[in-house]
Short mmCIF file of C-alpha atoms in Angstrom, two decimals:
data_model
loop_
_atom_site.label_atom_id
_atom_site.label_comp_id
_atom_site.label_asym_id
_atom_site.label_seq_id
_atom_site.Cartn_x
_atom_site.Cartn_y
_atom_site.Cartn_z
CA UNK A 1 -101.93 85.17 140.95
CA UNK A 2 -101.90 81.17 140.82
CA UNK A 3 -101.74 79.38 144.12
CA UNK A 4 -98.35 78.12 143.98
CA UNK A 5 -97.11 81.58 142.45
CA UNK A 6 -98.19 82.85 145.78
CA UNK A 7 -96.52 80.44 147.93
CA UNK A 8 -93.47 81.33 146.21
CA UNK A 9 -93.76 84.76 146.64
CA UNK A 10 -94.64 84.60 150.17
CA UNK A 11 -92.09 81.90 151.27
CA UNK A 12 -89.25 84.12 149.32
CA UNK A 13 -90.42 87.92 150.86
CA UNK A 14 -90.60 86.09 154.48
CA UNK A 15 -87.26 84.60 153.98
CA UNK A 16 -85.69 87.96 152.68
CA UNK A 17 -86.74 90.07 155.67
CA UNK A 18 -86.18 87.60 158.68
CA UNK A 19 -82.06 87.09 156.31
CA UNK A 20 -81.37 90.67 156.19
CA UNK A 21 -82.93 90.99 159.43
CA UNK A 22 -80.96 88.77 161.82
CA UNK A 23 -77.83 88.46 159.85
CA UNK A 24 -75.98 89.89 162.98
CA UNK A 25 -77.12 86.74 164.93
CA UNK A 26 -75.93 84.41 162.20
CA UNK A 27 -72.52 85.91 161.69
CA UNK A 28 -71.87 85.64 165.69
CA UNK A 29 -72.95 82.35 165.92
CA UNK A 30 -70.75 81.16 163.33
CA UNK A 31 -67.93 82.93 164.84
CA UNK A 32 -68.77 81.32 167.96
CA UNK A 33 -68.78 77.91 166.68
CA UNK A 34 -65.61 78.47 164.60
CA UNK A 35 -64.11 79.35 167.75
CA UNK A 36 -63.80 82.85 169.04
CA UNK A 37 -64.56 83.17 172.61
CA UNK A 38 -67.80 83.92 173.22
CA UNK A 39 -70.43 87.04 171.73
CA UNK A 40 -68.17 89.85 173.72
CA UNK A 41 -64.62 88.58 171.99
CA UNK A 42 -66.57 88.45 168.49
CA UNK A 43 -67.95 92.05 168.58
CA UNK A 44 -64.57 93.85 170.41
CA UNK A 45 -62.50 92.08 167.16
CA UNK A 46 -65.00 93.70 164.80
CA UNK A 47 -63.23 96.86 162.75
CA UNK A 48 -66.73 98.20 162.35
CA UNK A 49 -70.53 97.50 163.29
CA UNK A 50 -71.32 97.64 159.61
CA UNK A 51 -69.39 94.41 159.51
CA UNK A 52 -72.44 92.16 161.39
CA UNK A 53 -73.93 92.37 158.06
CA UNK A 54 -70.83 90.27 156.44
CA UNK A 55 -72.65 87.70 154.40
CA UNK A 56 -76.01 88.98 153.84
CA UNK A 57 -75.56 88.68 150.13
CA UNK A 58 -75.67 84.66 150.18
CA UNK A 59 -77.18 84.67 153.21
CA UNK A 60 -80.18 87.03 151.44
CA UNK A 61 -79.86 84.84 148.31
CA UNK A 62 -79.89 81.00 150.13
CA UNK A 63 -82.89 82.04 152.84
CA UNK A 64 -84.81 84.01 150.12
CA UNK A 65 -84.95 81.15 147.19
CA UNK A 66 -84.61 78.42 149.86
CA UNK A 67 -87.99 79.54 151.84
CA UNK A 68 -89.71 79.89 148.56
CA UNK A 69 -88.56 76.48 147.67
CA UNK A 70 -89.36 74.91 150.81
CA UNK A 71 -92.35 76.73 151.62
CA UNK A 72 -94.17 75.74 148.09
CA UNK A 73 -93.18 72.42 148.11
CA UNK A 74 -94.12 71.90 151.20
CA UNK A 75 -97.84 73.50 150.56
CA UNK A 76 -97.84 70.98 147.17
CA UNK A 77 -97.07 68.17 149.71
CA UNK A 78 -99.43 68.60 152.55
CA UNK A 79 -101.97 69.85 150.14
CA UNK A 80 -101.93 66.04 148.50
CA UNK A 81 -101.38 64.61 151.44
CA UNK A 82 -104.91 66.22 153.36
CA UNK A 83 -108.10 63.96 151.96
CA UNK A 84 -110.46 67.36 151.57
CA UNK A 85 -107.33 69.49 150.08
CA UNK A 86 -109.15 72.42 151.97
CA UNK A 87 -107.40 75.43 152.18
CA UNK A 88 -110.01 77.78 152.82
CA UNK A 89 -109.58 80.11 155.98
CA UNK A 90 -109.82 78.50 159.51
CA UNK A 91 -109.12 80.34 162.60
CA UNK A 92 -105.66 82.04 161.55
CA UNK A 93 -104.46 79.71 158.75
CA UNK A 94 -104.99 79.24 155.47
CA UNK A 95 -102.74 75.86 155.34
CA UNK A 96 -104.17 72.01 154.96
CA UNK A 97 -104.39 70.77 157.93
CA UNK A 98 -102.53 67.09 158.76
CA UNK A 99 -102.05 64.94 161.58
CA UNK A 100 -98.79 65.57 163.69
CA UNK A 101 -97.26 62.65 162.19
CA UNK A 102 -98.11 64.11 158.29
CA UNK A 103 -96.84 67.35 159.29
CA UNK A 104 -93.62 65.98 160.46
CA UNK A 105 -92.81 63.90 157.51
CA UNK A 106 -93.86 66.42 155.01
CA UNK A 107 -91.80 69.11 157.03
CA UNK A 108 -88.52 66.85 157.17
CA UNK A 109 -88.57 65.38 153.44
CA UNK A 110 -89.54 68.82 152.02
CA UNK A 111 -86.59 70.56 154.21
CA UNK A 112 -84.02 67.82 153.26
CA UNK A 113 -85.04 68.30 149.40
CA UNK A 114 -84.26 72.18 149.39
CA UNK A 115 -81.43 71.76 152.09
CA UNK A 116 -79.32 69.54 149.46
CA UNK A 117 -79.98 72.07 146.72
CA UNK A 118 -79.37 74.96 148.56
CA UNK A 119 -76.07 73.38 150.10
CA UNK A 120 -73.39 75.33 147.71
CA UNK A 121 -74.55 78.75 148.78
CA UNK A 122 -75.05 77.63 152.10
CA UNK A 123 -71.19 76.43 152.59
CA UNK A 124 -70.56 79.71 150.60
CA UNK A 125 -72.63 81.69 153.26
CA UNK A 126 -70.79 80.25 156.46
CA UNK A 127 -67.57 81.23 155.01
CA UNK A 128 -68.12 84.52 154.59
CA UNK A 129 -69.34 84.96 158.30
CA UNK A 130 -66.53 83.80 159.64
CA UNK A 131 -63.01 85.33 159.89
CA UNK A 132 -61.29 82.06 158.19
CA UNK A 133 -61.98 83.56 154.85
CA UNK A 134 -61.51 86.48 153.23
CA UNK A 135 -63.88 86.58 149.57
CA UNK A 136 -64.82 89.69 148.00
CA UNK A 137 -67.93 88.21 146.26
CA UNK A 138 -69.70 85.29 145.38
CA UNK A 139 -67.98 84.33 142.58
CA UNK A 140 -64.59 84.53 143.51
CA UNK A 141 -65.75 82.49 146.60
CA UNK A 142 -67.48 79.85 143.87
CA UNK A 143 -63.75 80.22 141.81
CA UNK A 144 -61.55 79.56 144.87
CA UNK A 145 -63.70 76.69 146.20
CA UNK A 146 -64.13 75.14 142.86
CA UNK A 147 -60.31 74.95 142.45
CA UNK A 148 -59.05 73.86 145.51
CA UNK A 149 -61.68 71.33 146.82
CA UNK A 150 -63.96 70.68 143.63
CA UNK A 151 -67.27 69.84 143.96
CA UNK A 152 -67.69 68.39 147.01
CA UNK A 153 -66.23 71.81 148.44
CA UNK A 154 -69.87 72.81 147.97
CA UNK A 155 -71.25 69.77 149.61
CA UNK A 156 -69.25 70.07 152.84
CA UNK A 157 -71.25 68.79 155.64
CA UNK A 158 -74.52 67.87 153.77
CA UNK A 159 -75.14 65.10 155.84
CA UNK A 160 -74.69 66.86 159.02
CA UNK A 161 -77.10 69.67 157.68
CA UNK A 162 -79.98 67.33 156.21
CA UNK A 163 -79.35 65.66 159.94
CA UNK A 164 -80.13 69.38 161.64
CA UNK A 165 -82.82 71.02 159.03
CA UNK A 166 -84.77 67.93 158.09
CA UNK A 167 -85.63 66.99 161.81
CA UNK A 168 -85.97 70.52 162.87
CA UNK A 169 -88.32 71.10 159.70
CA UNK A 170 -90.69 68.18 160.88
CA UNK A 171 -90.30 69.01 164.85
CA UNK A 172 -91.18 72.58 163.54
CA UNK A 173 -94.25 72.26 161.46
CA UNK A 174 -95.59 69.78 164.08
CA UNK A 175 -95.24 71.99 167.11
CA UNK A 176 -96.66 75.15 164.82
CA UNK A 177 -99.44 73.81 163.59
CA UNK A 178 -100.62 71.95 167.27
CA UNK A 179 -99.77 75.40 168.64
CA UNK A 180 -101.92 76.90 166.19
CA UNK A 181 -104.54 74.99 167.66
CA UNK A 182 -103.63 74.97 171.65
CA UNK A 183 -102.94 78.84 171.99
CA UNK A 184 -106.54 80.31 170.59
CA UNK A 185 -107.74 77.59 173.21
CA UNK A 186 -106.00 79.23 175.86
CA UNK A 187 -106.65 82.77 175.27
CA UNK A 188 -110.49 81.63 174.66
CA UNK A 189 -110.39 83.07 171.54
CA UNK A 190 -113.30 81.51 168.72
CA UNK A 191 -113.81 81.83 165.21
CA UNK A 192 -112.04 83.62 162.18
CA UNK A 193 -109.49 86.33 163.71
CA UNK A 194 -108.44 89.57 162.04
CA UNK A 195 -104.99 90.66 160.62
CA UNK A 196 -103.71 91.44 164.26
CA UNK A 197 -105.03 88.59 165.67
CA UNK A 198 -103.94 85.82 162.93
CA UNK A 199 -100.12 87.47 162.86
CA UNK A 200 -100.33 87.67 166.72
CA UNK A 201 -101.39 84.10 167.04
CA UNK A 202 -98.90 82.46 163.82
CA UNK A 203 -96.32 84.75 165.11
CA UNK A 204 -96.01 83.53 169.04
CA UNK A 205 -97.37 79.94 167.32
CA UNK A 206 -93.30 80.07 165.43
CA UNK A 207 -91.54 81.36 168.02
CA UNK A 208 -92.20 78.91 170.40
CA UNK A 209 -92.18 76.16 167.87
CA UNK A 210 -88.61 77.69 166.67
CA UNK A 211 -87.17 77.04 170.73
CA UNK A 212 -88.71 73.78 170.49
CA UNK A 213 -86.90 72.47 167.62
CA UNK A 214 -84.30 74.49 167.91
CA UNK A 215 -82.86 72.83 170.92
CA UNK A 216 -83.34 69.10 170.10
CA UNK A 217 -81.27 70.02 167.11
CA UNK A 218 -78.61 72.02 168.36
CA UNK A 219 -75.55 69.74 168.05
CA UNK A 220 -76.11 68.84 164.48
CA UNK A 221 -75.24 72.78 164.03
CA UNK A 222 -72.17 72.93 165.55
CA UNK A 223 -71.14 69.55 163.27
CA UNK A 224 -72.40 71.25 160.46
CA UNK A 225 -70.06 75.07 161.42
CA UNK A 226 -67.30 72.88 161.96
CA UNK A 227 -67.41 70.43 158.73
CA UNK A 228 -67.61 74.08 156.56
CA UNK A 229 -64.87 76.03 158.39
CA UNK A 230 -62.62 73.24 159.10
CA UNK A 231 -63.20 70.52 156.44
CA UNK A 232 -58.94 69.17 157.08
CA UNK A 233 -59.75 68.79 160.55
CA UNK A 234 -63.03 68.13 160.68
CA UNK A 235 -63.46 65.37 157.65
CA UNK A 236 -66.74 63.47 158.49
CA UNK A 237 -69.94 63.56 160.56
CA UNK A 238 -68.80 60.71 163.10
CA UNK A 239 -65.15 61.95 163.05
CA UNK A 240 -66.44 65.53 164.09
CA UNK A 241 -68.76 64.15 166.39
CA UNK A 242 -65.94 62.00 168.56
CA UNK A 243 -63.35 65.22 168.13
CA UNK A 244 -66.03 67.79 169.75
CA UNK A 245 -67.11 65.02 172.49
CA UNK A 246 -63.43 64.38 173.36
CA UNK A 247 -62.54 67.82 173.68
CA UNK A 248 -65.82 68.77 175.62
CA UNK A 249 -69.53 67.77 174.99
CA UNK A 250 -70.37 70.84 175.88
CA UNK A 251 -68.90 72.35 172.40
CA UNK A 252 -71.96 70.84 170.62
CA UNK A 253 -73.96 73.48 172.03
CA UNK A 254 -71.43 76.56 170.91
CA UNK A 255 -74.14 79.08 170.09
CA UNK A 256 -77.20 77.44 170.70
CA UNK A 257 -78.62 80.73 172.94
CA UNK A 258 -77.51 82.57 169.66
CA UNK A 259 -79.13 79.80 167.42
CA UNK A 260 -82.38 80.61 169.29
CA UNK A 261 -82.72 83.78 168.96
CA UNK A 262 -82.25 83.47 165.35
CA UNK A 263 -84.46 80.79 164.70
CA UNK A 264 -87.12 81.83 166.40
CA UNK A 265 -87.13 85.59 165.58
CA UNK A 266 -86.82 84.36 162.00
CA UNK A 267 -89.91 81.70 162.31
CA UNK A 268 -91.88 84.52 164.06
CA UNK A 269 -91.26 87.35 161.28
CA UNK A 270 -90.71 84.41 157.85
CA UNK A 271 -94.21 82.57 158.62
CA UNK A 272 -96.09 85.91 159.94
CA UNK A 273 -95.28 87.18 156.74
CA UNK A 274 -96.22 83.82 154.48
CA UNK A 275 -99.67 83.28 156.28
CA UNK A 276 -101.25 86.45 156.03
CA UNK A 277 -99.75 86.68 151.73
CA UNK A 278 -101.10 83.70 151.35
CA UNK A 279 -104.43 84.83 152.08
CA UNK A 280 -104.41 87.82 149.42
#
């Protein structure tokens, strides 16, 4: 199998598990953002547990394609970017390795690139997590958006989303691959590291990274729920921004505890599962 071939097919099977995975956590923290009071109110309104897999379908279908996307490009990236190009094994990584500034600027343009491409099943995604809208598949969703709001229906809140993923993607890939580093250090651990070891170390290595970035980007989230759900109300990044702040600041961070748990249980089981295909 070629070497980006491989990327691919590691970014998109670590995106599909950690989607189907944690799609509960998504749909409640959309519902939580579009505002329904709290994680207790969202699961006693629920006909049925069956429904906090709502949305798995795009949300399968924009995680799978967009980690394969993202993933690859951002391999192709750091790979030119490193003056050796050496990929060979090193501790538990097979990646290039950059400087923290090369691994956040790689991380946030290749995140913004995919972001804007994956935006239309993204907005499509949200909607069906949340009780505003009632679809019965993708393409009636596609139809109904497509008639009544055209194409920037799709685009709804790009700007607010490229202002959460790109930042988080750089934050991310910095923190993961200096953690990389720091926590073999601290467990005095040397040398190449087996499959337990490697998954052990790239798994706690995303999780933490995930809370890191996570939280510096939390209020671009909530701008982005609410620019998707709402779109008459909320009509523009600064005009969502100054609506949320007037009612209470403390809105920006609907969901963040659920945000976390997300993120970082899907870095933990998405780049556990790219690292060690890459290596086959």
């Amino acid at each position: 199998m070629g070497e980006r071939k491989r990327h691919l097919v590691a970014g998109f099977s670590g995106g599909l598990a950690s989607a189907v995975a944690l799609q509960p956590l998504d749909l409640i923290k959309t519902r939580v953002q579009s505002g329904e009071k709290g994680v207790i109110g969202v699961l006693r309104g629920m006909e049925s547990w069956t429904e906090l897999w709502r949305g798995t379908v795009p949300s399968a279908i924009r995680t799978s394609l967009g980690s394969a996307m993202y993933l690859t490009t951002l391999h192709v990236m750091r790979s030119t970017m490193t003056i050796s190009k050496q990929t060979s094994l090193h501790g538990s990584s097979k990646l290039p390795k950059l400087s923290a500034l090369e691994n956040l600027g790689s991380g946030m343009l290749a995140r913004g690139i995919v972001g804007f491409i994956t935006m239309p099943i993204t907005i499509i995604k949200v909607r069906f997590e949340s009780n505003m809208y009632h679809y019965s598949s993708i393409a009636e969703a596609t139809q109904i958006i497509w008639k009544h709001e055209g194409l920037k229906g799709f685009f709804r809140g790009v700007g607010a989303t490229c202002l959460r993923d790109a930042p988080y993607a750089g934050l991310y890939v910095s923190f993961y691959e200096q953690l990389k580093i720091s926590l073999p250090k601290l467990l005095n651990w040397e040398g190449e590291f087996d499959v337990k070891g490697s998954a052990l170390i790239n798994s706690s290595s995303a999780i933490v990274a995930s809370i890191l970035a996570t939280s510096i980007t939390a209020p671009f989230d909530k701008i982005k729920t609410n620019m998707q759900l709402k779109p008459e109300k909320y009509f523009s990044f600064m005009n969502t921004l100054k609506l949320l702040v007037s009612e209470d600041w403390k809105r920006l961070f609907d969901g963040v505890g659920l945000r976390l748990l997300r993120k970082a249980g899907s870095a933990g089981i998405a780049w556990c599962i790219y690292e060690e295909l890459v290596k086959l």
